[in-house]
Short mmCIF file of C-alpha atoms and ligand atoms in Angstrom, two decimals:
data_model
loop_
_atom_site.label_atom_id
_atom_site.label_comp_id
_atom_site.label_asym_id
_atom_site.label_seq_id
_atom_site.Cartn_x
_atom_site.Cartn_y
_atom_site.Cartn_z
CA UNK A 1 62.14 133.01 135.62
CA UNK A 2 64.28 131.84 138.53
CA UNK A 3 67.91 133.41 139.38
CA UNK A 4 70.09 130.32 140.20
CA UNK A 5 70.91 131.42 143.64
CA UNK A 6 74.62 132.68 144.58
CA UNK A 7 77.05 129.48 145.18
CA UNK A 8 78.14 130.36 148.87
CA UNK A 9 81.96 130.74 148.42
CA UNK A 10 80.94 134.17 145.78
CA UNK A 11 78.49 135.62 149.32
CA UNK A 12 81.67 134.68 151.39
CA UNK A 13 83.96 136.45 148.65
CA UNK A 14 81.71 139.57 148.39
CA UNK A 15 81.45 139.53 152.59
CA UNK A 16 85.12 139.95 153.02
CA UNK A 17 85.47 142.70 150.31
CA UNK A 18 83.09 144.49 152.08
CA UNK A 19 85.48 144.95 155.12
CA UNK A 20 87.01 148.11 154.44
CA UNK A 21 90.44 146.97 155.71
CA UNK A 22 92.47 149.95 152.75
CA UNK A 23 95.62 151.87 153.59
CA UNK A 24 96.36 154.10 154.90
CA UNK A 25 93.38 153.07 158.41
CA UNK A 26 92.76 149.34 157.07
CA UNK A 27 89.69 147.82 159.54
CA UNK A 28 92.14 144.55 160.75
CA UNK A 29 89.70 144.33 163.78
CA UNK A 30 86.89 143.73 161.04
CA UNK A 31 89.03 141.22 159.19
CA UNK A 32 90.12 139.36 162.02
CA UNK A 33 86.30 139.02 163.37
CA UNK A 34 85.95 138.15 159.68
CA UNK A 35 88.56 135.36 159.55
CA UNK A 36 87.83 133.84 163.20
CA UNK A 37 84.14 133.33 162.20
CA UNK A 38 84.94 131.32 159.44
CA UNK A 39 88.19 128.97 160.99
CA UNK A 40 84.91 128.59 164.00
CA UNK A 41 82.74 127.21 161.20
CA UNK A 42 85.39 125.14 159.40
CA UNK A 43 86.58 123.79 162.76
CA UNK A 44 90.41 125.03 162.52
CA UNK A 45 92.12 126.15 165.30
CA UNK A 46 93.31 129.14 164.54
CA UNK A 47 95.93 132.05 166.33
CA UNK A 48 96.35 135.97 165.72
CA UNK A 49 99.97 137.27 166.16
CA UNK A 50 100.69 140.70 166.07
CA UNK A 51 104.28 141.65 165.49
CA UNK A 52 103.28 145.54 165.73
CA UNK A 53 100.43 146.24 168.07
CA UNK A 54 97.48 146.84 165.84
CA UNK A 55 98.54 145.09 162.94
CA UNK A 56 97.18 141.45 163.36
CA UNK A 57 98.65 138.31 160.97
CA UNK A 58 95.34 135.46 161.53
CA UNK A 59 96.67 131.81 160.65
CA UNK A 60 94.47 128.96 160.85
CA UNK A 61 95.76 125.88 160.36
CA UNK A 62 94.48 122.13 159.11
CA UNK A 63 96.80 119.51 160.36
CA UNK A 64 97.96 116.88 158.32
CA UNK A 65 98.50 113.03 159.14
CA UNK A 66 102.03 113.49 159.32
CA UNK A 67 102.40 116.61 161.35
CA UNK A 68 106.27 116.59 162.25
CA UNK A 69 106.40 116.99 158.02
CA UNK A 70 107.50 120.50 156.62
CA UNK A 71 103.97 122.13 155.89
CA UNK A 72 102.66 124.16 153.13
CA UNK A 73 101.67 128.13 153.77
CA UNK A 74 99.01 129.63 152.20
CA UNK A 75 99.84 133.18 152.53
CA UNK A 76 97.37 136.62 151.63
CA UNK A 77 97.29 140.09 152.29
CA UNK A 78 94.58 141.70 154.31
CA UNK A 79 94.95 145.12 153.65
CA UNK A 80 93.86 146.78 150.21
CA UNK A 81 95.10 150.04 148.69
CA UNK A 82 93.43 153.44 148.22
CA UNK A 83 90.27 154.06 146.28
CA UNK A 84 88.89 157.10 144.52
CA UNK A 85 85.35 156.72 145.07
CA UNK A 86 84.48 159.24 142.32
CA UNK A 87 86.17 157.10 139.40
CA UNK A 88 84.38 154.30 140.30
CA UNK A 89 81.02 153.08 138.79
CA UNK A 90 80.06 150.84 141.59
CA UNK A 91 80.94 151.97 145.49
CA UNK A 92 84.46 150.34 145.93
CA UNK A 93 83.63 148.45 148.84
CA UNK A 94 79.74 147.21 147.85
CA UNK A 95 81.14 144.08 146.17
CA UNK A 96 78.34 144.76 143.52
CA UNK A 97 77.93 142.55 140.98
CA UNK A 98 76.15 142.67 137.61
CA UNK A 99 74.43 140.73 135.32
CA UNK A 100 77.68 139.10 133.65
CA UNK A 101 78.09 138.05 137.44
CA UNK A 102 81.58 140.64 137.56
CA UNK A 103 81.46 141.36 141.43
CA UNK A 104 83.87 145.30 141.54
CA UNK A 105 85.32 146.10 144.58
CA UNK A 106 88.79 147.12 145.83
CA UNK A 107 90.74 143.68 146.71
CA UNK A 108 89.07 141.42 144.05
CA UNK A 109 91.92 141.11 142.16
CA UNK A 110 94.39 141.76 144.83
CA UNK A 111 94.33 139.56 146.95
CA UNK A 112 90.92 139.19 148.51
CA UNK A 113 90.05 136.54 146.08
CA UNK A 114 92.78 134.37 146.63
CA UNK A 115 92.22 134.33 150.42
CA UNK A 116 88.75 133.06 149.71
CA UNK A 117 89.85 130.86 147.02
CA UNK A 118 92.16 129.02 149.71
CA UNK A 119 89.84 128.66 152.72
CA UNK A 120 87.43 127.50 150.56
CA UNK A 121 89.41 125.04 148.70
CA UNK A 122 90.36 123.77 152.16
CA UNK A 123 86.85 123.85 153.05
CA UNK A 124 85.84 121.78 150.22
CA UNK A 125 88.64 119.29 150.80
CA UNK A 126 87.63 118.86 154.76
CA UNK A 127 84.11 117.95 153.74
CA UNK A 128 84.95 115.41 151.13
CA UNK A 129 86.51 113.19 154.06
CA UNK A 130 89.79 114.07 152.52
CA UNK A 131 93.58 114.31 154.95
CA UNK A 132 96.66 115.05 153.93
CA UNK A 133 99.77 114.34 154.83
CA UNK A 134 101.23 118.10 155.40
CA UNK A 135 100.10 120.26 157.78
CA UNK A 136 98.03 123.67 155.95
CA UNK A 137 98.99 126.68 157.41
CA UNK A 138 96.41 129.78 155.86
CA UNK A 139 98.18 133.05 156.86
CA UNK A 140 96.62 136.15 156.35
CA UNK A 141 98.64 139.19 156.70
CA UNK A 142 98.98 143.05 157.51
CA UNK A 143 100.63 145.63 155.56
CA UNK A 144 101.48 143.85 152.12
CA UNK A 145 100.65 147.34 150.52
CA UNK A 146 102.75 149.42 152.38
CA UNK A 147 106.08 147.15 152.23
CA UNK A 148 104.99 144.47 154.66
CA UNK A 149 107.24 145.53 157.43
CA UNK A 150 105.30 145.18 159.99
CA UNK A 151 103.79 141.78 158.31
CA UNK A 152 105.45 139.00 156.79
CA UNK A 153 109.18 141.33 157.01
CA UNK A 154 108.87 140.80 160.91
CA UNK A 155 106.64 137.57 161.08
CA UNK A 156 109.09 135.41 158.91
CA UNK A 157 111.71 135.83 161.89
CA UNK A 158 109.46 135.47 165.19
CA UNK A 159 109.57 131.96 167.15
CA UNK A 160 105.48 131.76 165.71
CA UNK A 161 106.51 131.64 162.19
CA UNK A 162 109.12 129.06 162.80
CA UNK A 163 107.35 126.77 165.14
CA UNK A 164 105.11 126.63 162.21
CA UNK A 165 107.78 124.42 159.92
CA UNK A 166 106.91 125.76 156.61
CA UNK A 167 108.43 123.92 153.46
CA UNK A 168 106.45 125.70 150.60
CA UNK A 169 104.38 128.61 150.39
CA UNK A 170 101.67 129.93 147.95
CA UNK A 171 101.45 133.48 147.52
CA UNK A 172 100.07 135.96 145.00
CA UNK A 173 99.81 136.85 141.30
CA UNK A 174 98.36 138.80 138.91
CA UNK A 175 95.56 138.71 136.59
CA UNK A 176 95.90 138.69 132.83
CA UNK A 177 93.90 139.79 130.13
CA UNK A 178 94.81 136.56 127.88
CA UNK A 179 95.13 132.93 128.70
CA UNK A 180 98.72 132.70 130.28
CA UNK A 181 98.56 132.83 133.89
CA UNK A 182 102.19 133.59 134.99
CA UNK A 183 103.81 131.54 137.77
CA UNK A 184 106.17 133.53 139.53
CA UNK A 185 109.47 132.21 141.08
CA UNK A 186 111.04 135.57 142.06
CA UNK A 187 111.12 138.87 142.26
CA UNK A 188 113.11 142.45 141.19
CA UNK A 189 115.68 143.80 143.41
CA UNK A 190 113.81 147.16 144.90
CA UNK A 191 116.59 149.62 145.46
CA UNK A 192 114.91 153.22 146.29
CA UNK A 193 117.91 155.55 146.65
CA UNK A 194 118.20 159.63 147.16
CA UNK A 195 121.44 160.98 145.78
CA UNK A 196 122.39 164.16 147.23
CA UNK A 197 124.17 166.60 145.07
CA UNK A 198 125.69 169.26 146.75
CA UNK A 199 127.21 172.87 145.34
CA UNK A 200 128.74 176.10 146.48
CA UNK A 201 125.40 178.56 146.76
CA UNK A 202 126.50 181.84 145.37
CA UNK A 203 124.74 184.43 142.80
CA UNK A 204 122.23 183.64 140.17
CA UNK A 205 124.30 186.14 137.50
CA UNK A 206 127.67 183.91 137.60
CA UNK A 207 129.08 180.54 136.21
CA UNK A 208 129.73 179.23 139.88
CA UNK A 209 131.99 175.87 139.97
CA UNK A 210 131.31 173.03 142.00
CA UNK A 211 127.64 173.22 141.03
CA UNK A 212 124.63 171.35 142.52
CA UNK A 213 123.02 171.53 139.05
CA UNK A 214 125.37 170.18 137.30
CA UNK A 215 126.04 167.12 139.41
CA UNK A 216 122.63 166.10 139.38
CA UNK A 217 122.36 166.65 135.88
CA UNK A 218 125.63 163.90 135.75
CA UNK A 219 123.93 161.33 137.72
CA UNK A 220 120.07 162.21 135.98
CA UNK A 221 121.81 161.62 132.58
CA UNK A 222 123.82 158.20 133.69
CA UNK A 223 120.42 156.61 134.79
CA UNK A 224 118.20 157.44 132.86
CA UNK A 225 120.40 156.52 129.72
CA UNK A 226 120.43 153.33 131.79
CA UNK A 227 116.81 153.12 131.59
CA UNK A 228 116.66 153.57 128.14
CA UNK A 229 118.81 150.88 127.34
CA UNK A 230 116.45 148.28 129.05
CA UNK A 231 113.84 149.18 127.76
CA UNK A 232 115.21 148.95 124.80
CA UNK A 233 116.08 145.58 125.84
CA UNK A 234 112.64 144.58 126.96
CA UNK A 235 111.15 145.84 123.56
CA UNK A 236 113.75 144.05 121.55
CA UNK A 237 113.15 140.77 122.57
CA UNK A 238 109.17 139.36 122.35
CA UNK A 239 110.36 136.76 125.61
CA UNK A 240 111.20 138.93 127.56
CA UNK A 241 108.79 140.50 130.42
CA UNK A 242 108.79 143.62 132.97
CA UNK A 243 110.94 141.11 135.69
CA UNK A 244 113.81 140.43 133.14
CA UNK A 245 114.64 144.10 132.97
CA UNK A 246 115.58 146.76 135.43
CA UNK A 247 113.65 149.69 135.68
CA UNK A 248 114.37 153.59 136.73
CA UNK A 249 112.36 156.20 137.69
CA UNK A 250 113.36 159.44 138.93
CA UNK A 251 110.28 160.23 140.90
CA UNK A 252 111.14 163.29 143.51
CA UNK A 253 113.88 166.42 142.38
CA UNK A 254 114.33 168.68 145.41
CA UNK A 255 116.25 171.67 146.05
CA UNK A 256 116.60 175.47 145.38
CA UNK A 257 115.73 178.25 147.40
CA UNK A 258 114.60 181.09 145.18
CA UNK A 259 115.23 182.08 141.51
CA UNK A 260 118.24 183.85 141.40
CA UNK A 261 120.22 182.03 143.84
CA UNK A 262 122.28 179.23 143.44
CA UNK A 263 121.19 176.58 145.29
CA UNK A 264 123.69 174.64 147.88
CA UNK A 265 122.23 171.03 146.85
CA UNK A 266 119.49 168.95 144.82
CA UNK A 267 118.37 165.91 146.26
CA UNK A 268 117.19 163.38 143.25
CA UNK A 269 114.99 160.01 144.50
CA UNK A 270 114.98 157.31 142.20
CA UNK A 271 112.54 154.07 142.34
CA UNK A 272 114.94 151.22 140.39
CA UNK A 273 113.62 147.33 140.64
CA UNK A 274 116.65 145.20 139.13
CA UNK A 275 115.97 141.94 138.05
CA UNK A 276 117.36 139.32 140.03
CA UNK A 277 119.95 138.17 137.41
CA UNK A 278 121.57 141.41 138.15
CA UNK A 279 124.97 141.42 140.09
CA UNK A 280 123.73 143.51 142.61
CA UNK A 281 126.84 144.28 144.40
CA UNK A 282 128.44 145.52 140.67
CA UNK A 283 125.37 147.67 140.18
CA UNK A 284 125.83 149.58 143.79
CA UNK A 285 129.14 149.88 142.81
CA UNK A 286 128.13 151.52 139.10
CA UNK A 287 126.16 153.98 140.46
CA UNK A 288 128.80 154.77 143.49
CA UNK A 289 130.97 155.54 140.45
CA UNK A 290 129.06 157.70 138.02
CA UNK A 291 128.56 159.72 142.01
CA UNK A 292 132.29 160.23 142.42
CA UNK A 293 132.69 161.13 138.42
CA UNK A 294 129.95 163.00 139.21
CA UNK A 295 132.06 165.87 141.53
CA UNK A 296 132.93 166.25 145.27
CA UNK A 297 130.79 165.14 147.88
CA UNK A 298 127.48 162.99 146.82
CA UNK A 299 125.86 161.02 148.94
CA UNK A 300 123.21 158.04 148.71
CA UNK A 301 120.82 156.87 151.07
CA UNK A 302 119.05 153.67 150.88
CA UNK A 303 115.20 154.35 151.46
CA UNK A 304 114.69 150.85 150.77
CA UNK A 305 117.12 148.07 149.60
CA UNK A 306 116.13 144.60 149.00
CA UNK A 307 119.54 142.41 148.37
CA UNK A 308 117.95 138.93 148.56
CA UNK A 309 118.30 137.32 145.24
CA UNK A 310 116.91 133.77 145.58
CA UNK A 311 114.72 132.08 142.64
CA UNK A 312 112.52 129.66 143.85
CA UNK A 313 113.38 126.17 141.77
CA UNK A 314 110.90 125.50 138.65
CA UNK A 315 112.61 122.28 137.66
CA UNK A 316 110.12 119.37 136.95
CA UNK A 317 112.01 117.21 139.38
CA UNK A 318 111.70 119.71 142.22
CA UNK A 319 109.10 117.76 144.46
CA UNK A 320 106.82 121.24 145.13
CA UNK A 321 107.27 122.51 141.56
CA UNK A 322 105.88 119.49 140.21
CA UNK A 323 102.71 118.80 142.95
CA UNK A 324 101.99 122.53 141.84
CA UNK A 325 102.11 121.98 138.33
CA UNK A 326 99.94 118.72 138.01
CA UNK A 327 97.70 120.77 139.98
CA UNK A 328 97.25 123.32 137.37
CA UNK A 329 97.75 120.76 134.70
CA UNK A 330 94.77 118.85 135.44
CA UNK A 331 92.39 122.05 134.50
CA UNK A 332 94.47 122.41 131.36
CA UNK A 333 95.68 125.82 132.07
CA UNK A 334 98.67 127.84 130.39
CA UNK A 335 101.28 129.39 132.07
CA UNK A 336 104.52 131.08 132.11
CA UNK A 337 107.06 131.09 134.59
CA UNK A 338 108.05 134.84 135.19
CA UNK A 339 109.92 136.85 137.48
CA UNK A 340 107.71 139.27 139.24
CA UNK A 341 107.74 143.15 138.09
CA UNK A 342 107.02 144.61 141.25
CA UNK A 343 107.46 143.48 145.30
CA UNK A 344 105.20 141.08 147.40
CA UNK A 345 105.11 138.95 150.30
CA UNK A 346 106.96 136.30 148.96
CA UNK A 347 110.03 138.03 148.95
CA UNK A 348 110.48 137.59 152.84
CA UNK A 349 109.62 133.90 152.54
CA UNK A 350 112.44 133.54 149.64
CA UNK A 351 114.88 135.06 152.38
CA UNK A 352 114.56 133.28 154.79
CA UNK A 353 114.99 130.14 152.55
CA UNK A 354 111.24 129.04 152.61
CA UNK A 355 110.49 128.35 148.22
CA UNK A 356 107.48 130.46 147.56
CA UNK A 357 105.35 130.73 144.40
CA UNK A 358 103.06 133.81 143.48
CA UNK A 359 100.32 132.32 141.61
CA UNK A 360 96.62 134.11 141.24
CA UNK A 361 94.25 132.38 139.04
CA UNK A 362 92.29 134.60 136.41
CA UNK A 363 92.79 135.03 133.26
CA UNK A 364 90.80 136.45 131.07
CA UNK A 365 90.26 139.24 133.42
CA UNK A 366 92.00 142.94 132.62
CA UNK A 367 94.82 143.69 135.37
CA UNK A 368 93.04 146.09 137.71
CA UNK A 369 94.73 145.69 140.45
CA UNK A 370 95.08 149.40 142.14
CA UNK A 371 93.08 150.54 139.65
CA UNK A 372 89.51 152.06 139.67
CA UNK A 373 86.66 149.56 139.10
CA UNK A 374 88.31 146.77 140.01
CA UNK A 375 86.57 143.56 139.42
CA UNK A 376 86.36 139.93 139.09
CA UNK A 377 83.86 137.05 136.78
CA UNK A 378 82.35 134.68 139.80
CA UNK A 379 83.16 132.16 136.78
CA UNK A 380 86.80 132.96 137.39
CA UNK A 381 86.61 133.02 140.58
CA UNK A 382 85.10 129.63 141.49
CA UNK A 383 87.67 128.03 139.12
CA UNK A 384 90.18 129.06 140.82
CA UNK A 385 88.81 127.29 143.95
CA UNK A 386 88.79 123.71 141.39
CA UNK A 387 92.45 124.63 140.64
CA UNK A 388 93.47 125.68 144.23
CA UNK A 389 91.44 122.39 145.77
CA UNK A 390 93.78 120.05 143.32
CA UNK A 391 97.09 121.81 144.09
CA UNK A 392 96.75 121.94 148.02
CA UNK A 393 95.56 118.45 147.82
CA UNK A 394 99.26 117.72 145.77
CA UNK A 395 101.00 119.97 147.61
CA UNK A 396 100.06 118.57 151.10
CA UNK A 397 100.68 114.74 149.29
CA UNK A 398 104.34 115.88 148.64
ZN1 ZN B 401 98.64 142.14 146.51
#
């Protein structure tokens, strides 16, 4: 009995996981010789800009008929997050796959696959003889995992992004277990803030006022009864997913110096995503109160604050919206517009008033991303190519 031999996009797929490009020492030099080899073969011209030495954003670019027309971006992450090696059954970055033709590495799901997925689809739509009428810009990017500061954050505002005219970008999503592949249109508000609480330090024995402990309690209580109201929320209502809600966590509690001394401050750092519906300038202002009912002297510091609030449009008349969905409609696929839970690259586009979509075909498939044994079907995989090849093809039509 013959094996059918391996269609050429899953060898190209299981090549690039194998470049070990994951945080915190991601090999861009490998993913860059990676990326070049391929625009050579495809014919693209292609340029590597590096906001921050070392950290290299490749774009390769088809041109369309009508090149002074807005083009499309087709936008990835490079880099891939942390593995442990010992909770994996396969070696992370072997891109093994097995019989049911699931090919396990760290970046199938996220985002690996959807760079492939768009080169090829582009590949595929170059050899059929076909042009569009939009220029194709295929970015792929540094840093994604770790914030994307020194990525997309600093490319969206360099003369290189702009000169590139984008009207519409792709980005990523997330696999799902069932049939509904969401379609994402925004994102949650990250706010990562450290209140200080500071007290008079004194001895262990005594009911001191002005109290560190007792501050922090104050402000522990206020948000995490917050929390528990949406989730609450979120569990109430069936419609209702992860990006509709705001989330706290109190992740780090510092402070104290030894047992029986009163300590002069705890510092509390809280991770809280807001969904974009949120006023966001009422809910600084919330939590500025419950400080200042809190006692004397709190303080906040932003670790990371993300204000930008736009939704990218979903209407059927919206001329992108609708190229993307007849895209997707054509392979009779089910989906669900949803805000995203967590942060991505797309987020910088939205600010800068580029509409961006995070979509990532595959469902069916368990949501591994950062999570050991990551894998994906080839099956899935290659569809997504069929789906990506009709949307570019209506997207650059636009
Ligand atoms: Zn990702």
């Amino acid at each position: 009995m013959t094996e059918k031999p391996e269609d050429p996009s899953v060898s190209l797929f299981r090549e690039y996981i194998k470049v070990e490009s994951v945080q915190p020492n991601p090999d861009y030099d490998g993913c860059v010789r990676f990326l070049s080899a391929q625009a050579e073969i495809m014919d693209l011209p292609y340029q590597v800009v590096e906001c921050v030495a070392g950290k290299p954003i490749f774009v390769m670019t088809w041109v369309g008929t009508e090149p002074d027309l807005p083009s499309v971006l087709l936008n990835s992450h490079t880099d891939v997050v942390p593995v442990f090696p010992e909770h994996w059954t396969h070696p992370p970055f072997s891109a093994f796959k097995d019989k049911q033709g699931n090919i396990y590495g760290r970046g199938t799901q996220d985002m690996k696959c959807v760079g492939i997925q768009h080169m090829e689809a582009i590949r595929r739509l170059k050899n059929a003889g076909k042009r569009l009428k939009r220029t194709i810009h295929l970015s792929y990017v540094p840093d994604e995992e770790i914030g994307g500061h020194d990525g997309m954050q600093k490319f969206v505002h360099t003369q290189d992004f702009k000169k590139l005219n984008i009207g519409f970008g792709l980005d990523e999503g997330i696999a799902v277990p069932g049939d509904t592949i969401p379609v994402f249109y925004g994102e949650r508000n990250v706010f990562w803030i450290r209140i200080m609480c500071p007290g008079s330090p004194g001895h262990g024995s005594r009911f001191l006022e002005n109290n560190a402990a007792i501050k922090a309690q104050y402000m522990i209580n206020k948000l995490l009864e917050y929390r528990a109201k949406e989730k609450a929320r979120l569990e109430s209502d069936p419609n209702l997913t992860l990006g509709d809600v705001t989330t706290v966590n109190l992740n780090i509690m510092s402070g104290g110096v030894q047992t029986n001394v009163v300590p002069d401050k705890f510092e509390l750092t809280f991770d809280i995503r807001i969904t974009p519906t949120t006023n966001i300038a009422e809910f600084e202002k919330m939590i500025r109160d419950w400080m200042a009912e809190a006692g004397e002297g709190l303080e906040l510091t932003f670790i990371q604050k993300f204000v930008d609030q736009t939704l990218t449009p979903t209407n059927p008349d919206d001329p992108w919206f609708s190229a993307l969905s007849a895209g997707i409609n054509k392979h009779n696929l089910k989906t669900k517009n949803e805000i995203f839970p967590a942060g991505t690259d797309s987020r910088y586009l939205r600010e800068v008033g580029i509409p961006a979509i995070g979509f990532s075909p595959m469902p069916n498939t368990p949501t591994l991303l950062h999570d050991h044994d990551e894998f994906l079907n080839e099956n899935i995989f290659l569809k997504g190519i069929d789906v990506f090849t009709d949307i570019i093809q209506n997207l650059g039509n636009v």
